[in-house]
Amino acid sequence: RRQRQMCIRDRYRLAGDDSRLARTLNNISTVQLEGGRAPEAEATARAARALFVAGDSKGHIEGASLSELLMCGAIRDQGRWEEAEAECKRAVTGLREVHGETDDRLADALLELARVHRDAGNSTSAIDHARRSVAAADSAVQRTNATALLEELQDGPKRVK
């Protein structure tokens, strides 16, 4: 009986701050994506976004945008370019709203959008988004990541002899 009461108490405590659960789901989605489990990562990120959207906490826009960014990567890994592009664009819009034009999270979303276009075979658009990522980057590390992709795109595919 005591365990049941603790579960009920925890359920209501969690319901009061679903953003903690949503952030945890985003973290799980990241691990799934890095582990090559794109379908599971997509489903987990969708669940996180639903919690962020349902909440009215201060960070719900940023959290939902980060969920969309994770979904973009997971969907891109599955080869569904148009859906991935749509999720990336939603993430860019939300992160721009929260952080403005110069922020590493925005730069990361623009970089992921560049990867979607690269993988879909649209190098002109990929280069444009990679340039925007470089411009939005707030840290040297993020600028280096964006610059590396930009250089790869501008050099074209490497030929194996």
Short mmCIF file of C-alpha atoms in Angstrom, two decimals, residues 111 113-115 117-119 121-131 146-158:
data_model
loop_
_atom_site.label_atom_id
_atom_site.label_comp_id
_atom_site.label_asym_id
_atom_site.label_seq_id
_atom_site.Cartn_x
_atom_site.Cartn_y
_atom_site.Cartn_z
CA LEU A 111 23.94 22.25 -40.02
CA LEU A 113 19.39 20.98 -42.49
CA ALA A 114 22.53 21.23 -44.65
CA ARG A 115 23.14 17.49 -44.12
CA HIS A 117 20.04 18.63 -48.42
CA ARG A 118 23.48 17.05 -48.97
CA ASP A 119 22.10 13.54 -48.50
CA GLY A 121 21.60 15.45 -53.50
CA ASN A 122 20.87 19.19 -53.36
CA SER A 123 24.39 20.57 -52.89
CA THR A 124 23.49 24.21 -53.67
CA SER A 125 20.96 24.34 -50.84
CA ALA A 126 23.27 22.35 -48.56
CA ILE A 127 26.06 24.91 -49.08
CA ASP A 128 23.65 27.77 -48.35
CA HIS A 129 22.53 26.20 -45.05
CA ALA A 130 26.11 25.33 -44.07
CA ARG A 131 27.08 28.99 -44.61
CA ALA A 146 29.95 23.88 -39.86
CA THR A 147 33.09 24.95 -41.74
CA ALA A 148 34.17 21.31 -42.17
CA LEU A 149 30.85 20.42 -43.81
CA LEU A 150 30.96 23.56 -45.93
CA GLU A 151 34.45 22.69 -47.18
CA GLU A 152 33.35 19.13 -47.92
CA LEU A 153 30.40 20.41 -49.92
CA GLN A 154 32.44 22.95 -51.85
CA ASP A 155 35.18 20.43 -52.68
CA GLY A 156 32.64 17.98 -54.01
CA PRO A 157 32.67 14.24 -53.50
CA LYS A 158 36.06 12.63 -53.01
#
